[in-house]
Amino acid sequence: MLKRNTIQRSLVLETVGKLQCHATAEEIYEAIVHDHPNMSRATVYRNLKLLSEMGDIRRIAIPDGADHFDHLCHDHMHVRCEQCGRVFDVDMENITGLEKHIHDRHGFLFTGYDILFRGICPDCQSPSKQQG
C-alpha cells in the first residue's frame, strides 16, 4: 500500500509540475484522470494536501474561491484575474520582514503571509473577449 501511495503522490507532484498554471485541485484531478482513469478524486485531493504540508508544492488559498497549487515553493506573490479567476506569478522582488511592522493586539505568533493581488489578465482585456 505504501508503494501505491508513493506512486500516486509522485503522479500528483509530477502533474502540478507539468501544468505550471496554478491549477485547482479539480483541474489537477482532470489532468490525471485523463491518462489514469482509476485514480480517485479523493486520492488526488489527499495527496495535494500532503504534498503542500510537506513543502513539495505550495497551496494558494483564494478568498471566495478554490485553492490553487503552485509548483514553485519559494516565497513569491500572485495575482488573480477578477474575470476568469486564473492565478499568475507576480514578477517583483519578494518583500521580506513585513510581519515585523504589525502592531499585534491579539497575541498572534506570525508564521508567514501570502500576498494576492487582483487584476484583469491580458486574455480578459482583449477586445474579442470584451465583446463576447
PDB file of C-alpha atoms in Angstrom:
ATOM      1  CA  MET A   1       0.000   0.000   0.000  1.00  0.00           C
ATOM      2  CA  LEU A   2       2.824   2.413   0.839  1.00  0.00           C
ATOM      3  CA  LYS A   3       4.337   1.895  -2.619  1.00  0.00           C
ATOM      4  CA  ARG A   4       0.999   2.618  -4.310  1.00  0.00           C
ATOM      5  CA  ASN A   5       0.575   5.824  -2.327  1.00  0.00           C
ATOM      6  CA  THR A   6       4.107   6.839  -3.248  1.00  0.00           C
ATOM      7  CA  ILE A   7       3.357   6.273  -6.934  1.00  0.00           C
ATOM      8  CA  GLN A   8       0.109   8.228  -6.676  1.00  0.00           C
ATOM      9  CA  ARG A   9       1.821  11.037  -4.768  1.00  0.00           C
ATOM     10  CA  SER A  10       4.569  11.189  -7.396  1.00  0.00           C
ATOM     11  CA  LEU A  11       1.954  11.369 -10.135  1.00  0.00           C
ATOM     12  CA  VAL A  12       0.188  14.281  -8.420  1.00  0.00           C
ATOM     13  CA  LEU A  13       3.503  16.106  -7.895  1.00  0.00           C
ATOM     14  CA  GLU A  14       4.531  15.468 -11.496  1.00  0.00           C
ATOM     15  CA  THR A  15       1.195  16.795 -12.783  1.00  0.00           C
ATOM     16  CA  VAL A  16       1.433  20.016 -10.745  1.00  0.00           C
ATOM     17  CA  GLY A  17       4.928  20.492 -12.169  1.00  0.00           C
ATOM     18  CA  LYS A  18       3.794  19.855 -15.747  1.00  0.00           C
ATOM     19  CA  LEU A  19       0.764  22.150 -15.573  1.00  0.00           C
ATOM     20  CA  GLN A  20       2.687  25.120 -14.113  1.00  0.00           C
ATOM     21  CA  CYS A  21      -0.506  27.175 -14.181  1.00  0.00           C
ATOM     22  CA  HIS A  22      -1.512  27.418 -10.524  1.00  0.00           C
ATOM     23  CA  ALA A  23      -4.199  24.804 -11.152  1.00  0.00           C
ATOM     24  CA  THR A  24      -7.051  23.989  -8.813  1.00  0.00           C
ATOM     25  CA  ALA A  25      -7.372  20.523  -7.299  1.00  0.00           C
ATOM     26  CA  GLU A  26     -10.159  19.770  -9.763  1.00  0.00           C
ATOM     27  CA  GLU A  27      -8.012  20.814 -12.745  1.00  0.00           C
ATOM     28  CA  ILE A  28      -5.176  18.629 -11.463  1.00  0.00           C
ATOM     29  CA  TYR A  29      -7.568  15.711 -10.992  1.00  0.00           C
ATOM     30  CA  GLU A  30      -8.926  16.148 -14.552  1.00  0.00           C
ATOM     31  CA  ALA A  31      -5.380  16.157 -15.968  1.00  0.00           C
ATOM     32  CA  ILE A  32      -4.505  12.965 -14.077  1.00  0.00           C
ATOM     33  CA  VAL A  33      -7.722  11.032 -14.727  1.00  0.00           C
ATOM     34  CA  HIS A  34      -7.331  11.615 -18.466  1.00  0.00           C
ATOM     35  CA  ASP A  35      -4.356   9.214 -18.507  1.00  0.00           C
ATOM     36  CA  HIS A  36      -5.107   7.328 -15.271  1.00  0.00           C
ATOM     37  CA  PRO A  37      -8.886   6.745 -15.117  1.00  0.00           C
ATOM     38  CA  ASN A  38      -8.643   4.614 -11.953  1.00  0.00           C
ATOM     39  CA  MET A  39      -7.228   7.475  -9.855  1.00  0.00           C
ATOM     40  CA  SER A  40      -9.903   8.741  -7.490  1.00  0.00           C
ATOM     41  CA  ARG A  41     -10.653  12.392  -6.808  1.00  0.00           C
ATOM     42  CA  ALA A  42     -10.171  11.748  -3.062  1.00  0.00           C
ATOM     43  CA  THR A  43      -6.675  10.357  -3.681  1.00  0.00           C
ATOM     44  CA  VAL A  44      -5.675  13.432  -5.690  1.00  0.00           C
ATOM     45  CA  TYR A  45      -7.073  15.842  -3.077  1.00  0.00           C
ATOM     46  CA  ARG A  46      -5.462  13.920  -0.206  1.00  0.00           C
ATOM     47  CA  ASN A  47      -2.071  13.908  -1.936  1.00  0.00           C
ATOM     48  CA  LEU A  48      -2.300  17.623  -2.781  1.00  0.00           C
ATOM     49  CA  LYS A  49      -2.896  18.321   0.913  1.00  0.00           C
ATOM     50  CA  LEU A  50       0.011  16.101   1.950  1.00  0.00           C
ATOM     51  CA  LEU A  51       2.401  17.485  -0.679  1.00  0.00           C
ATOM     52  CA  SER A  52       1.617  21.061   0.359  1.00  0.00           C
ATOM     53  CA  GLU A  53       2.102  20.176   4.049  1.00  0.00           C
ATOM     54  CA  MET A  54       5.449  18.554   3.177  1.00  0.00           C
ATOM     55  CA  GLY A  55       6.522  21.684   1.260  1.00  0.00           C
ATOM     56  CA  ASP A  56       6.791  19.960  -2.131  1.00  0.00           C
ATOM     57  CA  ILE A  57       4.122  22.228  -3.624  1.00  0.00           C
ATOM     58  CA  ARG A  58       2.557  25.483  -2.456  1.00  0.00           C
ATOM     59  CA  ARG A  59      -1.145  25.835  -1.699  1.00  0.00           C
ATOM     60  CA  ILE A  60      -2.537  29.248  -2.578  1.00  0.00           C
ATOM     61  CA  ALA A  61      -5.704  29.954  -0.611  1.00  0.00           C
ATOM     62  CA  ILE A  62      -8.083  32.072  -2.690  1.00  0.00           C
ATOM     63  CA  PRO A  63     -10.735  34.065  -0.818  1.00  0.00           C
ATOM     64  CA  ASP A  64     -14.183  33.083  -2.101  1.00  0.00           C
ATOM     65  CA  GLY A  65     -12.656  30.516  -4.460  1.00  0.00           C
ATOM     66  CA  ALA A  66     -10.952  27.156  -4.774  1.00  0.00           C
ATOM     67  CA  ASP A  67      -7.387  26.710  -3.577  1.00  0.00           C
ATOM     68  CA  HIS A  68      -4.755  26.703  -6.305  1.00  0.00           C
ATOM     69  CA  PHE A  69      -1.488  24.779  -6.267  1.00  0.00           C
ATOM     70  CA  ASP A  70       1.916  26.051  -7.359  1.00  0.00           C
ATOM     71  CA  HIS A  71       4.989  24.031  -8.295  1.00  0.00           C
ATOM     72  CA  LEU A  72       7.196  26.910  -7.061  1.00  0.00           C
ATOM     73  CA  CYS A  73       7.597  26.755  -3.296  1.00  0.00           C
ATOM     74  CA  HIS A  74       9.785  29.793  -2.673  1.00  0.00           C
ATOM     75  CA  ASP A  75       8.168  32.958  -1.328  1.00  0.00           C
ATOM     76  CA  HIS A  76       6.623  34.967  -4.145  1.00  0.00           C
ATOM     77  CA  MET A  77       3.413  36.837  -4.857  1.00  0.00           C
ATOM     78  CA  HIS A  78       0.456  36.110  -7.084  1.00  0.00           C
ATOM     79  CA  VAL A  79      -2.264  37.958  -8.968  1.00  0.00           C
ATOM     80  CA  ARG A  80      -5.751  36.591  -9.637  1.00  0.00           C
ATOM     81  CA  CYS A  81      -7.769  37.692 -12.637  1.00  0.00           C
ATOM     82  CA  GLU A  82     -11.084  39.124 -11.443  1.00  0.00           C
ATOM     83  CA  GLN A  83     -12.818  37.925 -14.611  1.00  0.00           C
ATOM     84  CA  CYS A  84     -11.574  34.399 -15.385  1.00  0.00           C
ATOM     85  CA  GLY A  85     -10.179  33.509 -11.936  1.00  0.00           C
ATOM     86  CA  ARG A  86      -6.790  32.285 -13.183  1.00  0.00           C
ATOM     87  CA  VAL A  87      -3.774  32.855 -10.930  1.00  0.00           C
ATOM     88  CA  PHE A  88      -0.373  34.067 -12.131  1.00  0.00           C
ATOM     89  CA  ASP A  89       3.016  34.773 -10.541  1.00  0.00           C
ATOM     90  CA  VAL A  90       3.826  38.448  -9.977  1.00  0.00           C
ATOM     91  CA  ASP A  91       7.240  39.449 -11.282  1.00  0.00           C
ATOM     92  CA  MET A  92       8.649  41.537  -8.468  1.00  0.00           C
ATOM     93  CA  GLU A  93      11.130  41.219  -5.671  1.00  0.00           C
ATOM     94  CA  ASN A  94       9.610  39.477  -2.669  1.00  0.00           C
ATOM     95  CA  ILE A  95       9.024  41.691   0.372  1.00  0.00           C
ATOM     96  CA  THR A  96      10.647  40.235   3.472  1.00  0.00           C
ATOM     97  CA  GLY A  97      10.098  41.213   7.093  1.00  0.00           C
ATOM     98  CA  LEU A  98       6.633  42.646   6.531  1.00  0.00           C
ATOM     99  CA  GLU A  99       5.369  40.898   9.675  1.00  0.00           C
ATOM    100  CA  LYS A 100       7.803  42.991  11.771  1.00  0.00           C
ATOM    101  CA  HIS A 101       5.647  46.053  11.060  1.00  0.00           C
ATOM    102  CA  ILE A 102       2.455  44.563  12.533  1.00  0.00           C
ATOM    103  CA  HIS A 103       1.162  46.139  15.719  1.00  0.00           C
ATOM    104  CA  ASP A 104      -0.286  42.952  17.177  1.00  0.00           C
ATOM    105  CA  ARG A 105      -3.050  43.464  19.714  1.00  0.00           C
ATOM    106  CA  HIS A 106      -4.305  39.873  19.683  1.00  0.00           C
ATOM    107  CA  GLY A 107      -1.284  37.832  20.787  1.00  0.00           C
ATOM    108  CA  PHE A 108      -0.503  36.165  17.454  1.00  0.00           C
ATOM    109  CA  LEU A 109       2.756  34.435  16.672  1.00  0.00           C
ATOM    110  CA  PHE A 110       3.073  35.291  12.987  1.00  0.00           C
ATOM    111  CA  THR A 111       4.498  32.482  10.859  1.00  0.00           C
ATOM    112  CA  GLY A 112       4.241  33.978   7.381  1.00  0.00           C
ATOM    113  CA  TYR A 113       1.978  35.635   4.878  1.00  0.00           C
ATOM    114  CA  ASP A 114       0.688  35.384   1.334  1.00  0.00           C
ATOM    115  CA  ILE A 115       0.001  38.415  -0.817  1.00  0.00           C
ATOM    116  CA  LEU A 116      -2.560  38.057  -3.584  1.00  0.00           C
ATOM    117  CA  PHE A 117      -3.097  40.955  -5.966  1.00  0.00           C
ATOM    118  CA  ARG A 118      -6.260  41.413  -8.041  1.00  0.00           C
ATOM    119  CA  GLY A 119      -6.353  42.464 -11.675  1.00  0.00           C
ATOM    120  CA  ILE A 120      -7.550  41.594 -15.171  1.00  0.00           C
ATOM    121  CA  CYS A 121      -5.328  39.291 -17.225  1.00  0.00           C
ATOM    122  CA  PRO A 122      -4.307  40.110 -20.827  1.00  0.00           C
ATOM    123  CA  ASP A 123      -6.686  37.484 -22.268  1.00  0.00           C
ATOM    124  CA  CYS A 124      -9.670  39.044 -20.484  1.00  0.00           C
ATOM    125  CA  GLN A 125      -8.567  42.526 -21.578  1.00  0.00           C
ATOM    126  CA  SER A 126      -8.547  41.582 -25.267  1.00  0.00           C
ATOM    127  CA  PRO A 127     -11.242  43.248 -27.403  1.00  0.00           C
ATOM    128  CA  SER A 128     -12.651  39.914 -28.647  1.00  0.00           C
ATOM    129  CA  LYS A 129     -13.175  38.730 -25.036  1.00  0.00           C
ATOM    130  CA  GLN A 130     -14.851  42.013 -24.006  1.00  0.00           C
ATOM    131  CA  GLN A 131     -17.321  41.902 -26.903  1.00  0.00           C
ATOM    132  CA  GLY A 132     -18.425  38.319 -26.096  1.00  0.00           C
TER     133      GLY A 132
END
